[in-house]
Amino acid sequence: MKPNKILLLSKTALPLYWIVLLTSLVILLRGHNEPGGGFIAGLLAAAASILWAIAFSAKQAMKKLPFASPLNLAACGLLLAAAAGLPALLSGHAFLYHFWATIPLFFFDYKISTVLLFDLGVYLCIWGVVSGYAIMLLETTE
């Protein structure tokens, strides 16, 4: 790329990275009540990591990932998704039977369930797998 294009991308990548990650968290949190959820939010988080890898380097994108590795991120997500079914098993229900609770916040009540734990696991797993794959591809072109 030409130097002025690299400068423009590196200057816009920092705010865009955080905006995309914040958007992915919003989609994750509203996913068990409305369209969205862990898969789509994980794809957005992976897009933020891929943007960082393109703007700076694959090595720096790896450093910005939670748990410093896409494999660790995906494994943590898989464990969380599996753990979402444990409360049901412990209470004698079918695996992944979900429990709901309401958390009173300032002006509204937020419904929370074990679905959110499952979605968080899917989110981390997709983020790790997709960003790891794309960053490894970008490493081969550097």
CSV table of N, CA and C in Angstrom, one decimal:
chain,number,residue,atom,x,y,z
A,1,MET,N,0.8,-1.2,0.0
A,1,MET,CA,0.0,0.0,0.0
A,1,MET,C,0.9,1.2,0.0
A,2,LYS,N,0.3,2.3,-0.5
A,2,LYS,CA,1.0,3.6,-0.4
A,2,LYS,C,1.1,4.1,1.0
A,3,PRO,N,2.1,4.9,1.3
A,3,PRO,CA,2.3,5.4,2.7
A,3,PRO,C,1.1,6.2,3.2
A,4,ASN,N,0.5,7.1,2.3
A,4,ASN,CA,-0.6,7.9,2.8
A,4,ASN,C,-1.8,7.1,3.1
A,5,LYS,N,-2.0,5.9,2.4
A,5,LYS,CA,-3.2,5.1,2.7
A,5,LYS,C,-3.0,4.3,4.0
A,6,ILE,N,-1.7,3.9,4.3
A,6,ILE,CA,-1.4,3.3,5.5
A,6,ILE,C,-1.6,4.2,6.7
A,7,LEU,N,-1.2,5.5,6.5
A,7,LEU,CA,-1.4,6.5,7.6
A,7,LEU,C,-2.9,6.7,7.8
A,8,LEU,N,-3.7,6.8,6.8
A,8,LEU,CA,-5.1,7.0,7.0
A,8,LEU,C,-5.8,5.8,7.7
A,9,LEU,N,-5.4,4.6,7.3
A,9,LEU,CA,-6.0,3.4,7.9
A,9,LEU,C,-5.5,3.3,9.4
A,10,SER,N,-4.3,3.6,9.6
A,10,SER,CA,-3.8,3.5,11.0
A,10,SER,C,-4.5,4.5,11.9
A,11,LYS,N,-4.8,5.7,11.4
A,11,LYS,CA,-5.4,6.7,12.2
A,11,LYS,C,-6.9,6.4,12.5
A,12,THR,N,-7.6,5.8,11.5
A,12,THR,CA,-9.0,5.5,11.7
A,12,THR,C,-9.2,4.1,12.4
A,13,ALA,N,-8.2,3.3,12.4
A,13,ALA,CA,-8.4,1.9,13.0
A,13,ALA,C,-8.6,2.0,14.5
A,14,LEU,N,-8.0,2.9,15.2
A,14,LEU,CA,-8.1,2.9,16.6
A,14,LEU,C,-9.6,3.2,17.1
A,15,PRO,N,-10.2,4.3,16.6
A,15,PRO,CA,-11.6,4.5,17.1
A,15,PRO,C,-12.5,3.5,16.5
A,16,LEU,N,-12.3,3.0,15.2
A,16,LEU,CA,-13.2,2.0,14.6
A,16,LEU,C,-13.1,0.7,15.4
A,17,TYR,N,-11.9,0.3,15.8
A,17,TYR,CA,-11.8,-0.9,16.6
A,17,TYR,C,-12.7,-0.9,17.8
A,18,TRP,N,-12.7,0.2,18.6
A,18,TRP,CA,-13.5,0.2,19.8
A,18,TRP,C,-15.0,0.4,19.5
A,19,ILE,N,-15.3,1.1,18.4
A,19,ILE,CA,-16.7,1.2,18.1
A,19,ILE,C,-17.3,-0.1,17.7
A,20,VAL,N,-16.5,-0.9,16.9
A,20,VAL,CA,-17.0,-2.2,16.4
A,20,VAL,C,-17.1,-3.2,17.6
A,21,LEU,N,-16.1,-3.1,18.5
A,21,LEU,CA,-16.2,-4.0,19.7
A,21,LEU,C,-17.4,-3.6,20.6
A,22,LEU,N,-17.6,-2.4,20.8
A,22,LEU,CA,-18.8,-1.9,21.6
A,22,LEU,C,-20.1,-2.4,20.9
A,23,THR,N,-20.2,-2.2,19.6
A,23,THR,CA,-21.4,-2.7,18.9
A,23,THR,C,-21.6,-4.2,19.1
A,24,SER,N,-20.5,-4.9,19.0
A,24,SER,CA,-20.6,-6.3,19.2
A,24,SER,C,-21.1,-6.7,20.6
A,25,LEU,N,-20.7,-6.0,21.6
A,25,LEU,CA,-21.2,-6.2,22.9
A,25,LEU,C,-22.7,-5.9,23.1
A,26,VAL,N,-23.1,-4.8,22.4
A,26,VAL,CA,-24.5,-4.4,22.4
A,26,VAL,C,-25.4,-5.5,21.8
A,27,ILE,N,-24.9,-6.0,20.6
A,27,ILE,CA,-25.6,-7.1,19.9
A,27,ILE,C,-25.6,-8.3,20.7
A,28,LEU,N,-24.6,-8.6,21.4
A,28,LEU,CA,-24.5,-9.8,22.3
A,28,LEU,C,-25.5,-9.7,23.4
A,29,LEU,N,-25.6,-8.6,24.1
A,29,LEU,CA,-26.5,-8.4,25.2
A,29,LEU,C,-28.0,-8.3,24.9
A,30,ARG,N,-28.3,-7.9,23.7
A,30,ARG,CA,-29.7,-7.9,23.3
A,30,ARG,C,-30.1,-9.1,22.6
A,31,GLY,N,-29.2,-10.0,22.3
A,31,GLY,CA,-29.5,-11.2,21.5
A,31,GLY,C,-30.5,-12.2,22.1
A,32,HIS,N,-30.6,-12.3,23.4
A,32,HIS,CA,-31.5,-13.3,23.9
A,32,HIS,C,-32.9,-12.8,24.0
A,33,ASN,N,-33.1,-11.6,23.7
A,33,ASN,CA,-34.5,-11.0,23.7
A,33,ASN,C,-34.9,-10.6,22.3
A,34,GLU,N,-34.0,-10.2,21.4
A,34,GLU,CA,-34.2,-9.7,20.1
A,34,GLU,C,-33.2,-10.3,19.1
A,35,PRO,N,-33.3,-10.0,17.8
A,35,PRO,CA,-32.4,-10.6,16.9
A,35,PRO,C,-30.9,-10.2,17.2
A,36,GLY,N,-30.0,-11.1,17.0
A,36,GLY,CA,-28.6,-10.9,17.4
A,36,GLY,C,-28.2,-12.0,18.2
A,37,GLY,N,-27.2,-11.9,19.0
A,37,GLY,CA,-26.7,-12.9,19.8
A,37,GLY,C,-25.2,-13.2,19.6
A,38,GLY,N,-24.8,-14.3,20.2
A,38,GLY,CA,-23.4,-14.6,20.2
A,38,GLY,C,-22.7,-14.8,18.9
A,39,PHE,N,-23.4,-15.4,17.9
A,39,PHE,CA,-22.7,-15.7,16.6
A,39,PHE,C,-22.4,-14.4,15.9
A,40,ILE,N,-23.5,-13.5,15.7
A,40,ILE,CA,-23.3,-12.3,15.0
A,40,ILE,C,-22.4,-11.3,15.7
A,41,ALA,N,-22.5,-11.3,17.0
A,41,ALA,CA,-21.6,-10.4,17.8
A,41,ALA,C,-20.2,-10.9,17.7
A,42,GLY,N,-19.9,-12.2,17.7
A,42,GLY,CA,-18.6,-12.8,17.6
A,42,GLY,C,-18.0,-12.4,16.2
A,43,LEU,N,-18.8,-12.4,15.2
A,43,LEU,CA,-18.3,-12.0,13.8
A,43,LEU,C,-17.9,-10.6,13.8
A,44,LEU,N,-18.7,-9.7,14.5
A,44,LEU,CA,-18.3,-8.3,14.6
A,44,LEU,C,-17.0,-8.1,15.4
A,45,ALA,N,-16.8,-8.8,16.5
A,45,ALA,CA,-15.6,-8.8,17.3
A,45,ALA,C,-14.4,-9.2,16.4
A,46,ALA,N,-14.6,-10.3,15.7
A,46,ALA,CA,-13.6,-10.8,14.8
A,46,ALA,C,-13.2,-9.8,13.7
A,47,ALA,N,-14.2,-9.0,13.2
A,47,ALA,CA,-14.0,-8.0,12.2
A,47,ALA,C,-13.1,-6.9,12.8
A,48,ALA,N,-13.3,-6.6,14.1
A,48,ALA,CA,-12.5,-5.6,14.7
A,48,ALA,C,-11.1,-6.0,14.8
A,49,SER,N,-10.9,-7.3,15.2
A,49,SER,CA,-9.5,-7.8,15.3
A,49,SER,C,-8.8,-7.9,13.9
A,50,ILE,N,-9.6,-8.2,12.9
A,50,ILE,CA,-9.0,-8.3,11.5
A,50,ILE,C,-8.7,-6.9,11.0
A,51,LEU,N,-9.5,-5.9,11.4
A,51,LEU,CA,-9.2,-4.5,11.0
A,51,LEU,C,-7.9,-4.1,11.7
A,52,TRP,N,-7.7,-4.5,12.9
A,52,TRP,CA,-6.4,-4.1,13.6
A,52,TRP,C,-5.2,-4.8,12.9
A,53,ALA,N,-5.4,-6.1,12.5
A,53,ALA,CA,-4.3,-6.8,11.9
A,53,ALA,C,-4.0,-6.2,10.5
A,54,ILE,N,-5.0,-5.7,9.8
A,54,ILE,CA,-4.7,-5.1,8.5
A,54,ILE,C,-4.0,-3.7,8.7
A,55,ALA,N,-4.5,-3.0,9.7
A,55,ALA,CA,-4.0,-1.6,9.9
A,55,ALA,C,-2.6,-1.6,10.5
A,56,PHE,N,-2.3,-2.6,11.3
A,56,PHE,CA,-1.0,-2.6,12.0
A,56,PHE,C,-0.2,-3.8,11.7
A,57,SER,N,-0.5,-4.9,12.3
A,57,SER,CA,0.2,-6.2,11.9
A,57,SER,C,-0.6,-7.3,12.6
A,58,ALA,N,-0.3,-8.5,12.1
A,58,ALA,CA,-1.0,-9.7,12.7
A,58,ALA,C,-0.5,-9.9,14.1
A,59,LYS,N,0.8,-9.6,14.4
A,59,LYS,CA,1.3,-9.8,15.7
A,59,LYS,C,0.7,-8.9,16.7
A,60,GLN,N,0.5,-7.6,16.3
A,60,GLN,CA,-0.2,-6.7,17.2
A,60,GLN,C,-1.7,-7.1,17.4
A,61,ALA,N,-2.3,-7.6,16.4
A,61,ALA,CA,-3.7,-8.0,16.5
A,61,ALA,C,-3.8,-9.2,17.5
A,62,MET,N,-2.8,-10.1,17.5
A,62,MET,CA,-2.8,-11.2,18.4
A,62,MET,C,-2.7,-10.7,19.8
A,63,LYS,N,-1.9,-9.7,20.0
A,63,LYS,CA,-1.7,-9.1,21.4
A,63,LYS,C,-3.0,-8.5,21.9
A,64,LYS,N,-3.8,-8.0,21.0
A,64,LYS,CA,-5.0,-7.3,21.5
A,64,LYS,C,-6.2,-8.3,21.8
A,65,LEU,N,-6.0,-9.5,21.4
A,65,LEU,CA,-7.1,-10.5,21.6
A,65,LEU,C,-7.1,-10.9,23.1
A,66,PRO,N,-8.3,-11.1,23.7
A,66,PRO,CA,-8.4,-11.5,25.1
A,66,PRO,C,-7.7,-12.9,25.2
A,67,PHE,N,-7.0,-13.1,26.3
A,67,PHE,CA,-6.3,-14.4,26.6
A,67,PHE,C,-5.1,-14.5,25.6
A,68,ALA,N,-4.7,-13.5,24.9
A,68,ALA,CA,-3.5,-13.4,24.0
A,68,ALA,C,-3.4,-14.5,23.0
A,69,SER,N,-4.5,-15.2,22.7
A,69,SER,CA,-4.4,-16.3,21.7
A,69,SER,C,-5.8,-16.6,21.2
A,70,PRO,N,-6.0,-16.8,19.9
A,70,PRO,CA,-7.3,-17.1,19.4
A,70,PRO,C,-7.7,-18.5,19.9
A,71,LEU,N,-6.8,-19.4,20.1
A,71,LEU,CA,-7.1,-20.8,20.5
A,71,LEU,C,-7.6,-20.7,22.0
A,72,ASN,N,-6.9,-20.0,22.8
A,72,ASN,CA,-7.4,-19.8,24.2
A,72,ASN,C,-8.8,-19.2,24.3
A,73,LEU,N,-9.0,-18.2,23.4
A,73,LEU,CA,-10.3,-17.5,23.4
A,73,LEU,C,-11.4,-18.4,22.9
A,74,ALA,N,-11.1,-19.2,21.9
A,74,ALA,CA,-12.2,-20.2,21.4
A,74,ALA,C,-12.4,-21.3,22.5
A,75,ALA,N,-11.3,-21.7,23.1
A,75,ALA,CA,-11.5,-22.8,24.2
A,75,ALA,C,-12.3,-22.3,25.4
A,76,CYS,N,-12.0,-21.0,25.8
A,76,CYS,CA,-12.8,-20.4,26.9
A,76,CYS,C,-14.3,-20.3,26.5
A,77,GLY,N,-14.5,-19.9,25.3
A,77,GLY,CA,-15.9,-19.8,24.8
A,77,GLY,C,-16.6,-21.1,24.8
A,78,LEU,N,-15.9,-22.2,24.4
A,78,LEU,CA,-16.5,-23.5,24.3
A,78,LEU,C,-16.8,-24.0,25.8
A,79,LEU,N,-15.9,-23.7,26.7
A,79,LEU,CA,-16.2,-24.0,28.1
A,79,LEU,C,-17.4,-23.3,28.7
A,80,LEU,N,-17.5,-22.0,28.4
A,80,LEU,CA,-18.6,-21.2,28.8
A,80,LEU,C,-20.0,-21.7,28.3
A,81,ALA,N,-19.9,-22.0,27.0
A,81,ALA,CA,-21.2,-22.5,26.3
A,81,ALA,C,-21.6,-23.9,26.9
A,82,ALA,N,-20.6,-24.7,27.2
A,82,ALA,CA,-20.9,-26.0,27.9
A,82,ALA,C,-21.4,-25.8,29.3
A,83,ALA,N,-20.8,-24.8,30.0
A,83,ALA,CA,-21.2,-24.6,31.4
A,83,ALA,C,-22.6,-24.0,31.5
A,84,ALA,N,-23.1,-23.5,30.4
A,84,ALA,CA,-24.5,-23.0,30.4
A,84,ALA,C,-25.5,-24.1,30.6
A,85,GLY,N,-25.2,-25.3,30.3
A,85,GLY,CA,-26.1,-26.4,30.5
A,85,GLY,C,-26.0,-27.1,31.9
A,86,LEU,N,-24.9,-26.7,32.7
A,86,LEU,CA,-24.7,-27.4,34.0
A,86,LEU,C,-25.8,-27.1,35.0
A,87,PRO,N,-26.3,-25.8,35.1
A,87,PRO,CA,-27.4,-25.6,36.1
A,87,PRO,C,-28.6,-26.5,35.8
A,88,ALA,N,-28.9,-26.7,34.6
A,88,ALA,CA,-30.1,-27.6,34.3
A,88,ALA,C,-29.8,-29.0,34.7
A,89,LEU,N,-28.6,-29.5,34.4
A,89,LEU,CA,-28.3,-30.9,34.8
A,89,LEU,C,-28.3,-31.0,36.3
A,90,LEU,N,-27.8,-30.0,37.0
A,90,LEU,CA,-27.8,-30.1,38.5
A,90,LEU,C,-29.1,-30.0,39.1
A,91,SER,N,-30.1,-29.4,38.4
A,91,SER,CA,-31.4,-29.3,39.0
A,91,SER,C,-32.4,-30.4,38.4
A,92,GLY,N,-31.8,-31.4,37.6
A,92,GLY,CA,-32.6,-32.5,37.1
A,92,GLY,C,-33.4,-32.2,35.8
A,93,HIS,N,-33.1,-31.1,35.1
A,93,HIS,CA,-33.7,-30.8,33.8
A,93,HIS,C,-32.8,-31.3,32.7
A,94,ALA,N,-33.3,-31.2,31.5
A,94,ALA,CA,-32.5,-31.6,30.3
A,94,ALA,C,-31.4,-30.6,30.1
A,95,PHE,N,-30.3,-31.1,29.5
A,95,PHE,CA,-29.1,-30.2,29.3
A,95,PHE,C,-29.6,-29.0,28.4
A,96,LEU,N,-29.1,-27.8,28.8
A,96,LEU,CA,-29.4,-26.6,28.1
A,96,LEU,C,-30.8,-26.1,28.4
A,97,TYR,N,-31.5,-26.7,29.3
A,97,TYR,CA,-32.8,-26.1,29.8
A,97,TYR,C,-32.4,-24.8,30.5
A,98,HIS,N,-33.0,-23.7,30.1
A,98,HIS,CA,-32.6,-22.4,30.6
A,98,HIS,C,-33.4,-21.8,31.7
A,99,PHE,N,-32.8,-21.1,32.6
A,99,PHE,CA,-33.4,-20.5,33.8
A,99,PHE,C,-33.3,-19.0,33.5
A,100,TRP,N,-34.4,-18.3,34.0
A,100,TRP,CA,-34.5,-16.8,33.8
A,100,TRP,C,-34.6,-16.2,35.2
A,101,ALA,N,-34.1,-14.9,35.2
A,101,ALA,CA,-34.2,-14.1,36.4
A,101,ALA,C,-34.3,-12.7,35.9
A,102,THR,N,-34.7,-11.8,36.8
A,102,THR,CA,-34.9,-10.4,36.5
A,102,THR,C,-34.0,-9.6,37.4
A,103,ILE,N,-33.2,-8.7,36.8
A,103,ILE,CA,-32.3,-7.8,37.6
A,103,ILE,C,-32.9,-6.4,37.6
A,104,PRO,N,-33.3,-5.9,38.7
A,104,PRO,CA,-33.9,-4.5,38.7
A,104,PRO,C,-32.7,-3.5,38.6
A,105,LEU,N,-32.8,-2.7,37.5
A,105,LEU,CA,-31.8,-1.6,37.3
A,105,LEU,C,-32.5,-0.3,37.6
A,106,PHE,N,-31.9,0.8,37.4
A,106,PHE,CA,-32.5,2.1,37.8
A,106,PHE,C,-33.9,2.3,37.4
A,107,PHE,N,-34.2,2.3,36.1
A,107,PHE,CA,-35.5,2.7,35.6
A,107,PHE,C,-36.2,1.5,34.9
A,108,PHE,N,-35.6,0.4,34.8
A,108,PHE,CA,-36.2,-0.8,34.1
A,108,PHE,C,-35.6,-2.1,34.7
A,109,ASP,N,-36.3,-3.2,34.4
A,109,ASP,CA,-35.8,-4.5,34.8
A,109,ASP,C,-35.1,-5.2,33.6
A,110,TYR,N,-34.0,-5.8,33.8
A,110,TYR,CA,-33.2,-6.5,32.8
A,110,TYR,C,-33.4,-8.0,33.0
A,111,LYS,N,-34.0,-8.6,32.0
A,111,LYS,CA,-34.1,-10.1,32.1
A,111,LYS,C,-32.8,-10.8,31.7
A,112,ILE,N,-32.4,-11.7,32.5
A,112,ILE,CA,-31.1,-12.4,32.3
A,112,ILE,C,-31.4,-13.9,32.5
A,113,SER,N,-30.6,-14.7,31.7
A,113,SER,CA,-30.8,-16.1,31.8
A,113,SER,C,-29.5,-16.8,31.5
A,114,THR,N,-29.6,-18.1,31.6
A,114,THR,CA,-28.4,-18.9,31.2
A,114,THR,C,-28.2,-18.9,29.7
A,115,VAL,N,-29.2,-18.4,29.0
A,115,VAL,CA,-29.0,-18.2,27.5
A,115,VAL,C,-27.9,-17.2,27.3
A,116,LEU,N,-27.8,-16.2,28.1
A,116,LEU,CA,-26.7,-15.2,28.0
A,116,LEU,C,-25.3,-15.8,28.2
A,117,LEU,N,-25.2,-16.7,29.1
A,117,LEU,CA,-23.9,-17.5,29.3
A,117,LEU,C,-23.6,-18.3,28.1
A,118,PHE,N,-24.6,-18.9,27.5
A,118,PHE,CA,-24.4,-19.7,26.3
A,118,PHE,C,-24.0,-18.8,25.1
A,119,ASP,N,-24.7,-17.6,25.0
A,119,ASP,CA,-24.3,-16.7,23.9
A,119,ASP,C,-22.9,-16.1,24.1
A,120,LEU,N,-22.5,-15.9,25.4
A,120,LEU,CA,-21.2,-15.4,25.6
A,120,LEU,C,-20.2,-16.4,25.2
A,121,GLY,N,-20.4,-17.7,25.5
A,121,GLY,CA,-19.5,-18.7,25.0
A,121,GLY,C,-19.4,-18.8,23.5
A,122,VAL,N,-20.6,-18.7,22.8
A,122,VAL,CA,-20.6,-18.7,21.3
A,122,VAL,C,-19.8,-17.5,20.8
A,123,TYR,N,-20.0,-16.3,21.5
A,123,TYR,CA,-19.3,-15.1,21.1
A,123,TYR,C,-17.8,-15.2,21.2
A,124,LEU,N,-17.3,-15.7,22.3
A,124,LEU,CA,-15.9,-15.9,22.4
A,124,LEU,C,-15.3,-16.9,21.5
A,125,CYS,N,-16.1,-18.0,21.3
A,125,CYS,CA,-15.6,-19.1,20.4
A,125,CYS,C,-15.5,-18.6,18.9
A,126,ILE,N,-16.6,-17.9,18.5
A,126,ILE,CA,-16.6,-17.4,17.1
A,126,ILE,C,-15.5,-16.3,16.9
A,127,TRP,N,-15.3,-15.5,17.9
A,127,TRP,CA,-14.3,-14.4,17.9
A,127,TRP,C,-12.9,-15.1,17.7
A,128,GLY,N,-12.7,-16.1,18.5
A,128,GLY,CA,-11.4,-16.8,18.5
A,128,GLY,C,-11.1,-17.5,17.2
A,129,VAL,N,-12.1,-18.3,16.7
A,129,VAL,CA,-11.9,-19.1,15.5
A,129,VAL,C,-11.8,-18.2,14.3
A,130,VAL,N,-12.7,-17.3,14.1
A,130,VAL,CA,-12.6,-16.4,12.9
A,130,VAL,C,-11.4,-15.5,12.8
A,131,SER,N,-11.2,-14.8,14.0
A,131,SER,CA,-10.0,-13.9,14.0
A,131,SER,C,-8.7,-14.7,13.9
A,132,GLY,N,-8.6,-15.8,14.5
A,132,GLY,CA,-7.4,-16.6,14.4
A,132,GLY,C,-7.1,-17.1,13.0
A,133,TYR,N,-8.2,-17.5,12.3
A,133,TYR,CA,-8.1,-18.0,10.9
A,133,TYR,C,-7.6,-16.8,10.1
A,134,ALA,N,-8.3,-15.7,10.2
A,134,ALA,CA,-8.0,-14.5,9.3
A,134,ALA,C,-6.6,-13.9,9.6
A,135,ILE,N,-6.3,-13.9,10.9
A,135,ILE,CA,-4.9,-13.3,11.3
A,135,ILE,C,-3.8,-14.2,10.8
A,136,MET,N,-4.0,-15.5,10.9
A,136,MET,CA,-3.0,-16.5,10.3
A,136,MET,C,-2.9,-16.3,8.8
A,137,LEU,N,-4.0,-16.1,8.1
A,137,LEU,CA,-3.9,-15.8,6.7
A,137,LEU,C,-3.1,-14.5,6.4
A,138,LEU,N,-3.4,-13.5,7.2
A,138,LEU,CA,-2.7,-12.2,7.0
A,138,LEU,C,-1.2,-12.3,7.4
A,139,GLU,N,-0.8,-13.2,8.3
A,139,GLU,CA,0.6,-13.4,8.6
A,139,GLU,C,1.3,-14.0,7.4
A,140,THR,N,0.7,-14.8,6.6
A,140,THR,CA,1.4,-15.3,5.5
A,140,THR,C,1.6,-14.3,4.4
A,141,THR,N,0.9,-13.2,4.4
A,141,THR,CA,1.1,-12.2,3.3
A,141,THR,C,2.0,-11.1,3.8
A,142,GLU,N,2.4,-11.1,5.0
A,142,GLU,CA,3.3,-10.0,5.5
A,142,GLU,C,4.7,-10.2,5.1
